[in-house]
Every structure is written in C-alpha cells, then in structure tokens.
Coordinates of C-alpha atoms and ligand atoms in Angstrom, one line a residue:
M567 CA 25.6 32.6 7.2
I568 CA 27.0 32.4 3.7
R569 CA 24.4 31.1 1.3
G570 CA 25.3 28.5 -1.2
L571 CA 25.3 29.6 -4.8
M572 CA 23.2 26.9 -6.3
Q573 CA 20.1 27.3 -8.6
D574 CA 16.9 27.5 -6.7
R575 CA 14.5 25.2 -8.5
P576 CA 11.3 23.9 -6.9
L577 CA 10.9 20.1 -6.8
T578 CA 7.5 19.8 -8.6
I579 CA 5.5 17.3 -10.5
P580 CA 5.6 19.3 -13.8
G581 CA 9.4 18.6 -13.6
L582 CA 8.6 14.9 -13.8
L583 CA 6.3 15.5 -16.8
T584 CA 9.1 17.4 -18.6
R585 CA 11.6 14.6 -17.8
A586 CA 9.3 11.9 -19.1
E587 CA 8.6 13.7 -22.3
T588 CA 12.1 14.9 -23.1
S589 CA 14.3 12.1 -21.9
F590 CA 12.0 9.1 -22.2
G591 CA 9.5 10.0 -24.9
H592 CA 9.9 6.5 -26.4
K593 CA 9.2 4.6 -23.2
R594 CA 5.9 2.8 -22.8
I595 CA 2.8 2.7 -20.5
I596 CA 0.9 -0.5 -21.1
T597 CA -2.6 -1.0 -19.7
G598 CA -4.1 -4.4 -19.4
G599 CA -7.8 -5.3 -19.5
T600 CA -10.1 -6.6 -22.2
E601 CA -8.2 -4.6 -24.8
E602 CA -4.5 -4.0 -23.9
T603 CA -3.3 -0.5 -24.8
V604 CA 0.2 0.9 -25.3
A605 CA 1.2 4.5 -25.3
T606 CA 4.5 6.3 -25.0
W607 CA 5.3 9.3 -22.9
A608 CA 5.5 11.3 -26.1
E609 CA 1.9 10.4 -26.8
I610 CA 0.7 10.9 -23.2
T611 CA 2.2 14.3 -22.5
P612 CA 0.0 16.2 -25.1
R613 CA -3.0 14.4 -23.5
V614 CA -1.9 15.6 -20.1
R615 CA -1.9 19.2 -21.3
R616 CA -5.3 18.8 -22.9
L617 CA -6.6 17.4 -19.7
A618 CA -5.3 20.4 -17.7
H619 CA -6.9 22.8 -20.2
A620 CA -10.2 20.8 -19.9
M621 CA -10.2 21.4 -16.1
D622 CA -9.6 25.1 -16.7
A623 CA -12.6 25.1 -19.1
L624 CA -14.7 23.4 -16.4
Q625 CA -13.5 26.1 -14.0
V626 CA -12.1 23.8 -11.5
P627 CA -10.5 26.3 -9.0
A628 CA -6.8 26.3 -8.1
G629 CA -6.2 24.3 -5.0
A630 CA -9.5 22.3 -5.4
C631 CA -9.5 18.6 -4.9
V632 CA -10.2 16.4 -7.9
G633 CA -11.3 12.9 -7.1
T634 CA -10.4 9.8 -9.0
F635 CA -12.1 6.4 -8.9
A636 CA -9.9 4.4 -11.3
W637 CA -7.9 1.2 -11.8
N638 CA -4.2 1.3 -12.5
S639 CA -4.3 2.6 -16.1
Q640 CA -2.8 5.1 -18.6
R641 CA -5.6 7.5 -17.9
H642 CA -5.0 7.4 -14.2
V643 CA -1.3 8.3 -14.9
E644 CA -2.6 11.2 -17.0
L645 CA -4.6 12.4 -14.0
Y646 CA -1.6 11.8 -11.7
L647 CA 0.2 14.4 -13.9
A648 CA -2.4 16.9 -15.1
I649 CA -4.2 17.5 -11.7
P650 CA -1.2 18.5 -9.6
S651 CA 0.7 20.1 -12.5
S652 CA -2.3 22.5 -13.1
G653 CA -2.4 23.6 -9.4
R654 CA -5.2 21.2 -8.3
I655 CA -5.0 18.4 -5.8
L656 CA -5.2 14.8 -6.9
H657 CA -7.5 12.9 -4.6
T658 CA -7.4 9.2 -5.3
V659 CA -10.3 7.3 -3.7
N660 CA -10.4 3.7 -2.8
H661 CA -13.6 2.3 -4.5
R662 CA -13.5 -0.8 -2.2
L663 CA -14.5 1.2 0.9
H664 CA -18.1 1.2 2.2
G665 CA -20.4 3.7 0.6
E666 CA -20.6 5.7 3.8
Q667 CA -16.9 6.0 4.0
I668 CA -16.6 7.0 0.3
S669 CA -19.2 9.8 0.9
F670 CA -17.4 10.9 4.0
I671 CA -14.1 11.1 2.1
V672 CA -15.4 12.9 -1.0
N673 CA -17.2 15.4 1.2
D674 CA -14.3 15.9 3.6
A675 CA -12.0 16.7 0.7
A676 CA -14.8 18.7 -1.0
D677 CA -14.0 17.2 -4.3
D678 CA -15.0 19.6 -7.1
I679 CA -15.2 17.0 -9.9
L680 CA -14.6 13.3 -10.1
F681 CA -13.0 11.1 -12.8
V682 CA -14.5 7.7 -12.8
D683 CA -13.7 4.5 -14.7
R684 CA -16.8 3.3 -16.5
T685 CA -16.6 -0.1 -14.8
L686 CA -16.6 1.7 -11.4
L687 CA -19.7 3.8 -12.1
P688 CA -22.0 1.3 -10.4
V689 CA -20.1 2.0 -7.1
V690 CA -19.9 5.8 -7.5
W691 CA -23.1 6.9 -9.2
P692 CA -25.6 5.6 -6.5
L693 CA -23.7 7.7 -4.0
V694 CA -23.7 10.9 -6.0
S695 CA -26.7 12.4 -4.3
S696 CA -24.7 12.2 -1.0
F697 CA -21.8 14.2 -2.4
T698 CA -22.1 17.8 -1.4
S699 CA -19.5 19.5 -3.6
V700 CA -19.2 17.4 -6.8
R701 CA -20.2 19.3 -10.0
H702 CA -19.2 16.8 -12.7
V703 CA -18.5 13.2 -13.0
I704 CA -16.2 12.5 -15.9
V705 CA -16.4 9.0 -17.2
M706 CA -13.4 7.1 -18.6
D707 CA -14.4 4.3 -20.9
D708 CA -12.4 1.3 -19.7
G709 CA -14.6 -1.3 -21.6
G710 CA -17.6 -3.2 -20.3
D711 CA -21.1 -2.2 -21.0
V712 CA -22.1 -0.3 -17.9
P713 CA -25.0 2.0 -19.0
L714 CA -24.3 5.7 -18.7
P715 CA -26.9 7.7 -16.6
D716 CA -28.7 10.4 -18.6
D717 CA -27.6 13.3 -16.5
P718 CA -26.0 16.6 -17.4
R719 CA -23.3 16.2 -14.8
I720 CA -21.9 13.2 -16.7
L721 CA -19.1 14.1 -19.2
D722 CA -16.9 11.9 -21.3
Y723 CA -13.1 12.0 -20.8
E724 CA -12.1 11.6 -24.5
D725 CA -14.7 14.2 -25.6
L726 CA -13.3 16.6 -23.1
L727 CA -9.7 16.1 -24.3
R728 CA -10.7 16.3 -27.9
G729 CA -12.0 19.8 -27.4
Q730 CA -8.7 21.2 -26.0
P731 CA -5.4 22.4 -27.4
K732 CA -2.1 20.6 -26.5
T733 CA -0.4 23.9 -25.6
P734 CA 1.7 24.0 -22.4
I735 CA -0.1 24.1 -19.0
E736 CA -0.3 27.8 -18.0
T737 CA -0.1 27.3 -14.2
V738 CA 3.4 27.4 -12.8
I739 CA 3.9 25.7 -9.5
E740 CA 6.4 28.1 -7.8
D741 CA 6.3 26.7 -4.3
E742 CA 7.4 23.1 -4.0
H743 CA 5.5 22.9 -0.7
A744 CA 2.2 23.4 -2.5
A745 CA -0.2 20.4 -2.0
A746 CA -0.1 17.9 -4.8
S747 CA -2.2 14.9 -3.7
L748 CA -4.4 13.6 -1.0
C749 CA -4.9 10.1 0.2
Y750 CA -7.1 8.9 3.1
T751 CA -6.0 6.3 5.7
S752 CA -8.2 3.2 5.7
G753 CA -10.0 4.3 8.8
T754 CA -9.7 1.1 10.8
T755 CA -10.1 3.3 13.9
G756 CA -12.7 6.0 13.4
N757 CA -13.2 8.0 10.3
P758 CA -10.5 8.0 7.6
K759 CA -8.0 10.8 7.9
G760 CA -6.5 12.6 4.9
V761 CA -2.8 12.8 4.3
L762 CA -1.8 15.8 2.1
Y763 CA 1.4 15.3 0.1
S764 CA 3.3 18.2 -1.3
H765 CA 5.0 18.4 -4.7
R766 CA 8.3 18.3 -2.9
S767 CA 7.5 15.2 -0.9
V768 CA 6.2 13.3 -4.0
V769 CA 9.3 14.2 -6.0
L770 CA 11.7 13.3 -3.2
H771 CA 9.9 10.1 -2.3
S772 CA 9.9 8.8 -5.9
L773 CA 13.6 9.7 -6.2
L774 CA 14.4 7.8 -3.1
L775 CA 12.8 4.6 -4.6
L776 CA 15.5 4.7 -7.3
G777 CA 18.3 4.2 -4.8
A778 CA 20.5 1.1 -5.4
D779 CA 19.8 0.0 -1.8
V780 CA 16.1 0.9 -2.0
F781 CA 14.4 -0.5 -5.2
A782 CA 17.3 0.2 -7.6
L783 CA 14.9 1.3 -10.3
S784 CA 16.4 2.2 -13.6
E785 CA 15.7 2.8 -17.2
S786 CA 16.0 -0.8 -18.1
D787 CA 13.3 -1.9 -15.6
V788 CA 9.7 -2.8 -16.5
I789 CA 7.7 -1.8 -13.5
A790 CA 4.3 -3.3 -12.7
P791 CA 2.6 -1.7 -9.7
I792 CA -0.2 -4.2 -8.8
V793 CA -0.7 -2.2 -5.7
P794 CA -3.7 0.1 -6.6
M795 CA -3.0 3.7 -7.6
F796 CA -5.5 4.7 -4.9
H797 CA -3.4 3.0 -2.3
V798 CA -0.8 5.7 -1.4
N799 CA 0.0 6.6 -5.0
A800 CA 0.7 3.0 -5.8
W801 CA 3.6 3.3 -3.3
G802 CA 5.1 6.0 -5.5
L803 CA 6.0 3.7 -8.4
P804 CA 4.3 5.6 -11.3
Y805 CA 6.2 8.8 -10.4
A806 CA 9.4 6.7 -9.9
A807 CA 9.0 5.3 -13.4
M808 CA 8.9 8.9 -14.7
Q809 CA 12.1 9.7 -12.9
C810 CA 14.1 6.8 -14.2
G811 CA 12.4 6.1 -17.6
A812 CA 11.3 2.5 -16.8
D813 CA 8.4 1.1 -18.8
L814 CA 5.2 0.9 -16.8
V815 CA 2.8 -2.1 -17.0
L816 CA -0.6 -1.4 -15.4
P817 CA -3.3 -4.1 -15.0
G818 CA -6.3 -1.8 -15.7
P819 CA -9.5 -3.6 -14.6
G820 CA -7.8 -7.0 -15.3
T821 CA -6.9 -7.7 -11.7
A822 CA -7.7 -11.5 -11.6
P823 CA -4.6 -13.5 -10.7
A824 CA -4.5 -15.3 -14.1
E825 CA -4.6 -12.0 -15.9
L826 CA -1.8 -10.6 -13.7
A827 CA 0.4 -13.6 -14.3
G828 CA -0.1 -13.2 -18.0
L829 CA 0.8 -9.5 -17.9
L830 CA 3.9 -10.1 -15.8
S831 CA 5.3 -12.7 -18.2
R832 CA 4.1 -11.2 -21.5
H833 CA 5.8 -7.9 -20.9
R834 CA 8.9 -9.4 -19.1
V835 CA 8.2 -7.3 -16.0
T836 CA 11.3 -6.9 -13.8
F837 CA 9.8 -5.3 -10.7
S838 CA 6.4 -5.6 -9.2
A839 CA 4.8 -4.7 -5.9
A840 CA 1.6 -5.8 -4.1
V841 CA 0.3 -6.8 -0.6
S842 CA 0.7 -10.4 0.5
T843 CA -2.9 -11.5 -0.3
V844 CA -2.2 -10.7 -3.9
W845 CA 1.0 -12.7 -4.0
R846 CA -0.7 -15.6 -2.3
Q847 CA -3.5 -15.7 -4.9
L848 CA -1.1 -15.3 -7.8
L849 CA 1.1 -18.3 -6.7
S850 CA -1.2 -20.9 -8.1
E851 CA -1.3 -19.2 -11.5
L852 CA 2.4 -19.0 -12.1
D853 CA 2.7 -22.4 -13.8
G854 CA 3.4 -22.2 -17.5
H855 CA 4.4 -18.5 -17.4
D856 CA 8.0 -17.4 -18.1
L857 CA 8.8 -15.0 -15.2
S858 CA 12.5 -15.1 -15.6
G859 CA 12.5 -11.3 -16.2
L860 CA 11.6 -10.6 -12.6
R861 CA 14.4 -9.3 -10.4
H862 CA 12.5 -7.9 -7.4
L863 CA 9.1 -8.6 -5.9
V864 CA 8.0 -6.2 -3.1
C865 CA 5.5 -7.6 -0.6
G866 CA 4.6 -4.5 1.4
G867 CA 1.9 -3.1 3.7
G868 CA 2.2 -6.1 6.1
A869 CA 4.4 -8.9 7.3
V870 CA 5.9 -11.3 4.8
D871 CA 4.9 -14.9 5.4
D872 CA 8.1 -16.9 5.1
A873 CA 6.2 -20.0 3.8
L874 CA 4.9 -17.9 0.9
S875 CA 8.3 -16.4 0.2
L876 CA 9.8 -19.8 0.1
A877 CA 7.1 -20.9 -2.3
Y878 CA 8.1 -18.0 -4.6
Q879 CA 11.8 -18.8 -4.2
T880 CA 11.1 -22.4 -5.2
T881 CA 8.7 -21.6 -8.1
I882 CA 10.4 -18.7 -9.7
G883 CA 13.7 -18.5 -8.0
L884 CA 13.0 -15.2 -6.3
P885 CA 11.9 -14.6 -2.7
L886 CA 9.5 -11.8 -1.6
S887 CA 11.1 -8.6 -0.3
N888 CA 9.4 -6.7 2.5
A889 CA 9.0 -2.9 2.8
W890 CA 7.4 -0.9 5.6
G891 CA 5.3 2.1 5.3
M892 CA 2.0 3.7 5.8
T893 CA -0.3 6.3 4.2
E894 CA 1.2 9.0 6.4
T895 CA 4.7 8.2 5.2
S896 CA 4.3 8.5 1.3
P897 CA 4.6 5.4 2.0
V898 CA 8.0 3.8 1.8
V899 CA 10.2 4.2 4.8
T900 CA 12.2 1.0 5.0
T901 CA 13.1 -1.6 2.4
A902 CA 14.5 -5.1 2.9
R903 CA 18.1 -5.4 1.9
L904 CA 21.0 -7.8 2.4
G905 CA 23.9 -5.7 3.6
T906 CA 27.5 -6.5 4.3
A907 CA 26.5 -7.6 7.8
H908 CA 24.6 -10.5 6.1
R909 CA 27.4 -11.9 4.0
G910 CA 27.7 -15.6 4.4
L911 CA 24.1 -16.3 5.3
S912 CA 22.4 -19.3 3.9
A913 CA 19.6 -19.0 1.3
E914 CA 17.1 -19.6 4.1
E915 CA 18.6 -17.0 6.4
S916 CA 18.9 -14.5 3.5
R917 CA 15.2 -15.0 2.6
Q918 CA 14.2 -14.4 6.2
V919 CA 16.2 -11.1 6.2
L920 CA 14.5 -10.0 3.0
G921 CA 11.2 -10.9 4.7
T922 CA 11.7 -8.2 7.3
P923 CA 11.3 -4.4 6.7
G924 CA 15.0 -3.5 6.6
P925 CA 16.7 -0.2 7.3
A926 CA 15.3 3.3 6.7
V927 CA 15.7 4.8 3.3
P928 CA 17.7 8.1 3.0
L929 CA 16.1 11.3 4.4
T930 CA 14.0 9.3 6.9
E931 CA 14.7 8.4 10.5
I932 CA 13.2 5.7 12.6
R933 CA 13.2 5.2 16.4
V934 CA 11.5 2.9 18.9
M935 CA 10.2 4.4 22.1
S936 CA 9.3 2.7 25.4
D937 CA 5.9 3.5 27.0
D938 CA 7.5 6.1 29.2
G939 CA 9.0 7.9 26.3
V940 CA 12.6 6.6 26.4
E941 CA 14.3 5.7 23.2
Q942 CA 15.0 2.0 23.1
P943 CA 18.5 0.6 22.4
R944 CA 19.2 -0.6 18.9
D945 CA 19.8 -4.2 20.0
G946 CA 17.1 -6.0 18.0
A947 CA 15.5 -7.1 21.2
S948 CA 13.9 -4.0 22.9
P949 CA 10.5 -3.4 21.5
G950 CA 8.6 -0.2 21.7
E951 CA 6.4 2.1 19.6
L952 CA 7.9 2.9 16.2
Q953 CA 8.1 6.6 15.4
V954 CA 9.3 8.1 12.1
S955 CA 10.5 11.4 10.9
G956 CA 11.6 12.9 7.6
T957 CA 10.7 15.1 4.6
T958 CA 8.4 12.5 3.2
I959 CA 6.5 12.0 6.5
A960 CA 3.2 13.8 7.4
S961 CA 3.5 16.6 9.9
A962 CA -0.3 16.7 10.5
Y963 CA -3.6 15.4 9.0
F964 CA -5.7 17.2 6.5
G965 CA -8.4 19.3 8.2
T966 CA -8.2 20.9 11.6
D967 CA -8.1 19.2 15.0
R968 CA -7.6 15.8 13.7
G969 CA -5.3 13.1 14.9
A970 CA -3.0 15.5 16.8
E971 CA -2.2 12.6 19.2
S972 CA -0.4 10.9 16.3
F973 CA 2.5 13.4 16.5
T974 CA 5.0 13.7 19.3
A975 CA 6.0 17.0 20.9
D976 CA 9.3 16.9 18.8
G977 CA 7.3 16.4 15.6
W978 CA 7.7 12.7 14.9
L979 CA 4.9 10.5 13.6
R980 CA 3.7 7.9 16.1
T981 CA 2.9 4.8 13.9
G982 CA 1.0 2.6 16.3
D983 CA 3.3 -0.3 15.4
V984 CA 5.4 -2.1 17.9
A985 CA 8.9 -2.8 16.6
T986 CA 12.6 -3.4 17.3
I987 CA 15.6 -2.0 15.5
D988 CA 18.9 -3.9 15.4
R989 CA 22.4 -2.5 15.5
W990 CA 22.6 -2.3 11.8
G991 CA 19.4 -0.1 11.8
H992 CA 17.2 -2.9 10.5
L993 CA 13.6 -2.6 11.5
R994 CA 11.4 -5.6 12.6
I995 CA 7.7 -5.2 13.2
V996 CA 6.5 -7.1 16.2
D997 CA 2.8 -6.2 15.7
R998 CA 0.3 -3.4 15.4
T999 CA -0.3 -2.1 18.9
K1000 CA -4.0 -3.0 18.5
D1001 CA -3.3 -6.5 17.2
L1002 CA -0.9 -7.6 20.0
V1003 CA -2.6 -10.2 22.2
K1004 CA -2.0 -9.5 25.9
S1005 CA -2.2 -12.8 27.7
G1006 CA -1.6 -12.9 31.5
G1007 CA 0.2 -9.6 31.3
E1008 CA 2.6 -10.7 28.5
W1009 CA 2.5 -10.0 24.8
I1010 CA 1.9 -12.5 22.1
S1011 CA 2.8 -11.2 18.6
S1012 CA 0.0 -12.1 16.3
V1013 CA 2.3 -11.7 13.3
E1014 CA 4.8 -14.3 14.6
L1015 CA 2.1 -16.7 15.5
E1016 CA 0.5 -16.4 12.1
N1017 CA 3.8 -17.1 10.4
A1018 CA 4.3 -20.1 12.5
I1019 CA 0.9 -21.4 11.6
M1020 CA 1.3 -20.7 7.9
A1021 CA 4.6 -22.7 7.9
H1022 CA 2.2 -25.7 8.0
P1023 CA 2.1 -27.0 4.4
E1024 CA -1.6 -27.6 4.5
V1025 CA -2.5 -24.0 5.6
H1026 CA -3.5 -21.5 3.0
E1027 CA -3.6 -18.5 5.3
A1028 CA -4.0 -17.7 9.0
A1029 CA -4.9 -14.6 11.0
V1030 CA -4.7 -14.4 14.8
I1031 CA -6.8 -12.1 17.0
G1032 CA -7.1 -11.7 20.8
V1033 CA -10.4 -12.7 22.4
A1034 CA -11.4 -11.9 26.0
D1035 CA -10.5 -14.5 28.5
P1036 CA -11.7 -14.5 32.2
R1037 CA -8.4 -15.9 33.5
W1038 CA -5.7 -14.4 31.2
G1039 CA -7.4 -11.2 30.1
E1040 CA -6.9 -12.2 26.5
R1041 CA -6.0 -15.4 24.6
P1042 CA -5.1 -15.8 20.9
L1043 CA -7.7 -17.2 18.6
A1044 CA -6.4 -18.4 15.2
C1045 CA -8.6 -18.2 12.1
V1046 CA -7.1 -20.7 9.6
V1047 CA -8.0 -21.3 6.0
P1048 CA -6.8 -24.8 4.9
A1049 CA -5.2 -25.3 1.5
P1050 CA -7.7 -26.6 -1.1
G1051 CA -8.5 -30.3 -1.0
V1052 CA -6.8 -31.1 2.3
T1053 CA -8.2 -32.4 5.6
L1054 CA -6.4 -30.3 8.1
T1055 CA -7.2 -31.1 11.8
I1056 CA -6.9 -28.8 14.7
E1057 CA -4.8 -31.3 16.5
D1058 CA -2.4 -31.4 13.6
L1059 CA -2.0 -27.7 13.9
R1060 CA -1.4 -27.7 17.6
Q1061 CA 1.2 -30.4 17.1
H1062 CA 2.9 -28.4 14.4
L1063 CA 3.1 -25.3 16.7
R1064 CA 4.7 -27.2 19.6
G1065 CA 8.4 -26.3 19.6
R1066 CA 7.9 -23.5 17.1
V1067 CA 6.4 -21.1 19.6
A1068 CA 6.2 -21.0 23.4
S1069 CA 3.5 -23.5 24.5
W1070 CA 1.5 -20.8 26.2
W1071 CA 1.2 -19.0 22.7
I1072 CA -0.6 -22.0 21.2
P1073 CA -4.2 -21.0 20.8
E1074 CA -6.8 -23.1 22.5
Q1075 CA -9.2 -21.9 19.8
I1076 CA -8.5 -22.5 16.2
E1077 CA -11.3 -21.8 13.8
L1078 CA -11.2 -23.4 10.3
L1079 CA -12.7 -20.8 7.9
E1080 CA -13.3 -20.8 4.2
E1081 CA -11.8 -17.4 3.8
I1082 CA -10.4 -14.5 5.9
P1083 CA -12.3 -11.2 5.4
M1084 CA -10.2 -8.5 3.8
T1085 CA -10.0 -4.7 4.3
A1086 CA -10.5 -2.3 1.3
T1087 CA -6.7 -2.4 0.8
G1088 CA -6.5 -6.2 0.6
K1089 CA -5.2 -6.8 4.1
W1090 CA -6.8 -9.2 6.5
S1091 CA -9.6 -7.4 8.4
K1092 CA -8.9 -8.3 12.0
Q1093 CA -11.7 -5.9 12.9
S1094 CA -14.3 -8.1 11.2
L1095 CA -12.8 -11.2 12.8
R1096 CA -12.9 -9.6 16.2
R1097 CA -16.6 -8.7 15.7
R1098 CA -17.3 -12.2 14.6
F1099 CA -15.6 -13.9 17.5
A1100 CA -16.3 -11.2 20.1
D1101 CA -18.4 -13.5 22.4
T1102 CA -16.2 -16.5 22.1
A1103 CA -15.0 -17.5 25.6
S1104 CA -11.8 -19.5 25.3
P1105 CA -11.6 -22.9 27.0
A1106 CA -9.2 -23.3 30.0
V1107 CA -5.5 -23.3 29.0
A1108 CA -3.9 -26.7 29.3
E1109 CA -2.3 -27.3 32.6
D1110 CA 1.3 -27.8 31.3
D1111 CA 1.0 -24.5 29.3
V1112 CA 0.2 -22.7 32.5
K1113 CA 3.2 -24.3 34.2
E1114 CA 5.5 -23.1 31.5
R1115 CA 4.2 -19.6 31.8
A1116 CA 4.6 -19.7 35.6
Ligands
LIG2029 P1 -4.2 0.4 6.5 O1 -3.4 -0.9 6.7 O2 -4.9 0.8 7.8 O3 -5.0 0.3 5.3 P2 -1.8 1.7 5.7 O4 -1.8 1.2 4.3 O5 -1.4 3.1 5.9 O6 -3.2 1.6 6.3 O7 -1.0 0.7 6.5 C1 -0.1 1.0 7.4 C2 0.2 -0.1 8.4 O8 0.4 -1.4 7.7 C3 1.4 0.1 9.3 O9 1.1 0.9 10.4 C4 1.7 -1.4 9.7 O10 0.9 -1.8 10.8 C5 1.3 -2.2 8.5 N1 2.5 -2.5 7.8 C6 2.9 -1.8 6.7 N2 4.1 -2.4 6.2 C7 4.4 -3.4 7.1 C8 5.4 -4.4 7.2 N3 6.4 -4.4 6.3 N4 5.4 -5.3 8.2 C9 4.4 -5.3 9.1 N5 3.3 -4.4 9.0 C10 3.3 -3.5 8.1

C-alpha cells in the first residue's frame, strides 16, 4: 500500500472551539428566559478555558463523566466545549425522566460532578443521596428564586470561573476516537442504555448537517434548536453552528410556546428543530409574529402529521421537514429532501415528500431486512426492519453485556423500526416494531392511522395503540384529543376514516381524551396508553369490515 501524504489531524471538539473563536468571534449565542443574554464566541471561549481549569482544580479525573442538568443555554454550550476539550466526557441528563431513572443513569455513568441549572435544582437535589459517585453539584444561576441548600458540595458556576485563568486548556486530545459525550436512550424498554460518542463522530456528524442536501447550514443562518440539549446533543445543532458560524438562539428556561414564538420572530431565526408536539403547541401562538426569516423547520424524532405540516404551510408559508434518527445514531441519519425525481410535483405532493424521512446523509447507509435476514428490494413497498451503519452510528452500548442483540453479525445497528426504502433511496417509516398493531395476522401501521385521524379538522392529536382482542389477536384503539371548543363525535371520526384507510383498520374503540401522555423527550407515551387501556376488550368488528378483510 502507498500511503497518502496528507496531514494527519485528529477530528476533535477543541478544533471546533478554535474555529468558533478565530473565524466567528463576532457571532452570537443568545439565551432566552426572564433576562435574555447575548454573548459572542470571542466572549465565550475564555470562559470555556476557565471552566476547564476549574474542573482541573476540582480534580475531575481524565475520562470521568461530568453530568449536566440544563436548559438550552450559553452555559450549556460552554459545558459542551469545556468538558470534552479537557479530556472528560459530557453526560447530558434528561431532567424530565423519573427520579429512579435519573439515579440509575447518573450512577451508571458514575458522574463525578454535576452542573445543574438553578431552576432544575428541585429535580436534582432530592435525588442527591441516591447518587453514589457525585462529589460536587455546581449550580448555574438561570434566574428564579429556588433556595440553595446549605451544603459544602454545592458550588457556584460563576464563582468557579472567576477564580481561574483564561490560559489555553492544557489537555491535548490526540486520539479522535476518544469518548466525548454520553447520552442515554429513553428506556422505553427496560433500563436506559448509554450511547458513547467519540470526538470524531461528533465532528463528522455536525459537519454532515451543513451539507446542502442535509440542512444546508451556513454562516448566514440563525439556528434555534428547540430540541433540548439533553436530547442527543440537540441533534448536533450547537456543534454545527460552531462549524459554520451561524448565530445560535437558545430558549433557556423559557420553553412556553408563546416565549418560543417571540424568540423565533425577534431574532429572525432561519432554522429551527423540534419534535412534533412542540410544533403543534406553537401553532396557536404564531399569530402576530413575523416569521418570514424562517427557511427550514425540522420536525424530527417521529412521523410528521400532514395536517400539522399543512397548517404551517398555510400560516407561515413553510411546511415541516422530517428527519429520522435515534440516540444511537448521533442522531441524524436521513433528512427530507425534494430531489430531481420530485420535479413537477404539486405543493401538496411536495409537502408529503418533505414529511417523510428522506434519503441517508453521506457516510451513513440504510437497509431494510426481512424477518429471515434477507435485504428487501428498494421498491418503496417491501417493509422490513430498518438497519443502519456508518461512522456516526453506535457499534455497542456503554457498559458491558448490554444490548448486544441490537447489533447484527456484520456490525449494523438494528433500529426496531419497520420501514421501506424506494428506488431513490428515500426512507419511509411504517412504524416502530412494538407499535404495529397485528390484527388477524396482518399489520396496521399506527403512524398511518394516526395521520388519517389527524387529518380531521376537529382533531387536535391522536395516538393509536393495539389492544388485545379475542378474535383478531389485537385491534387498534385510537386515543383522540379534540381541538378546543369543538363537539367531535366518534361517529364523525369513523365516517371521516371511511375511504381513507381500509375499513378493517377503522378502530372500534375511539377514546376521547383531554391530553395524550408524553415521554420525557416530548413524544407520545404509548406505553402509558397501553397500561391505561390494557384491560379494554374491543367490541366485535362490524360484519362488513370482516367481509372486506376476508
Ligand atoms: P425515544 O423515542 O425512545 O426517546 P430516540 O429519541 O432515540 O428515543 O428515538 C428514536 C426512535 O424515534 C426511532 O427508533 C423511531 O422509532 C422514532 N423516530 C425518529 N425519527 C422518526 C421519523 N422521522 N419518523 C418516524 N419515527 C421516527
């Protein structure tokens, strides 16, 4: 082999810090909340260095995990940089999890110290006696009047920084494969599992997001990640902003829909990303806000509801764009896109294409496998288990002997999603394996049924689960939240579904609820719905429905 003669430079997070400081020192990080703050990268970088020195002074060992419980904020960005750049591992924790899960995660990662926003102290402090490894809790004052416990383990973030020099970080990350950050899956099945990203995977993933056919992020963008910084590194957006020099707009603790709408319009945000429940709540707050700066809204982490996307298109002239990913995949693997194959489509058809996950981003591969391990044809009509592979995809879980069944013999990640791929490589998610409803030996896609129900103008949201049925094995049960102030009837809904879905898909049981319970990452919690309706026996299926199925 003749080796190429190119410079061997590791892909590391300190490189992102240098780039932000030297190329984009004037670009801004804005944090919302009761008092909005603005800082430039030139102002932030010395603080990052002080923070790294502060962790040295606290004797946080190299390779130790450092936990964060924080909103999307400037200080969280400082932690995103200082912790991995100084050879420690950034461990972002989802404060919306149950206390038991939080304790499990903090202990599993063996977090050495924790950085906690003051407004989140009431979540974290009562659990502190269950943490086996934590030596200090460093409080970041984000407003509010939460009292500080009188305890020697509590330290103040700004005090710590003040005591340190702004001289360069001494640690050098020589190996780009060194661990940089840790994020746990939500644990919908069993205990959460840790995914350990490397410097290399973080740098490559954020670089991929810049691609013209991915998110096309550039220096002229104003990026507002509404997706929390504890949810898979806010989908890589803070690091992507450092790569391209975009301004970053972060909501801080101000996550109420009205505050978010104000933030997006005041700062002329061009690009934002969140899960669909956030976009749904935001919709009613958009009136009176100038959102003409927006060019791309990512609705990720789940299916795009076409009725919601249409509402955005009508209200602000921009539909929602889907993206597919999971904690194990950094997360972005596919992004919705209109390609040459879609030229000539109507506005409605184009919106529907943008509402599906789209093709795989560079450096990643996707495939769909049948139950007996055969790769399915790329014809858009042959569903199977989605498997993914690439430099930004996990090869194993953090800790030993965990989740080995999620990886194939040839090293691909088994996602647990059922999907199809079409001849242009565009992915379509049929359902999560565990959410498919198996009725009379045939599958019903809960995602498709939900979208058909939500196309009813008087439906606010709908989630479909399978419930046991003596005759068919399982039948779909629809949980429907009516729009405010309407009198929606179940017969209306059944009527609306006729012709939109096969008649045997139409649920016999439709429950009108005030709200659908959510998971800690803001997705519908089908697990809670299944528990709630576990003992519901479905009434007999209408005779004509049975005939159609036969
Ligand atoms: P959790 O949803 O359990 O909190 P993740 O955030 O890792 O954990 O979510 C990954 C899962 O979310 C995927 O396996 C898939 O089921 C679902 N998902 C993500 N993106 C999409 C999408 N664009 N369409 C449909 N489902 C999606």
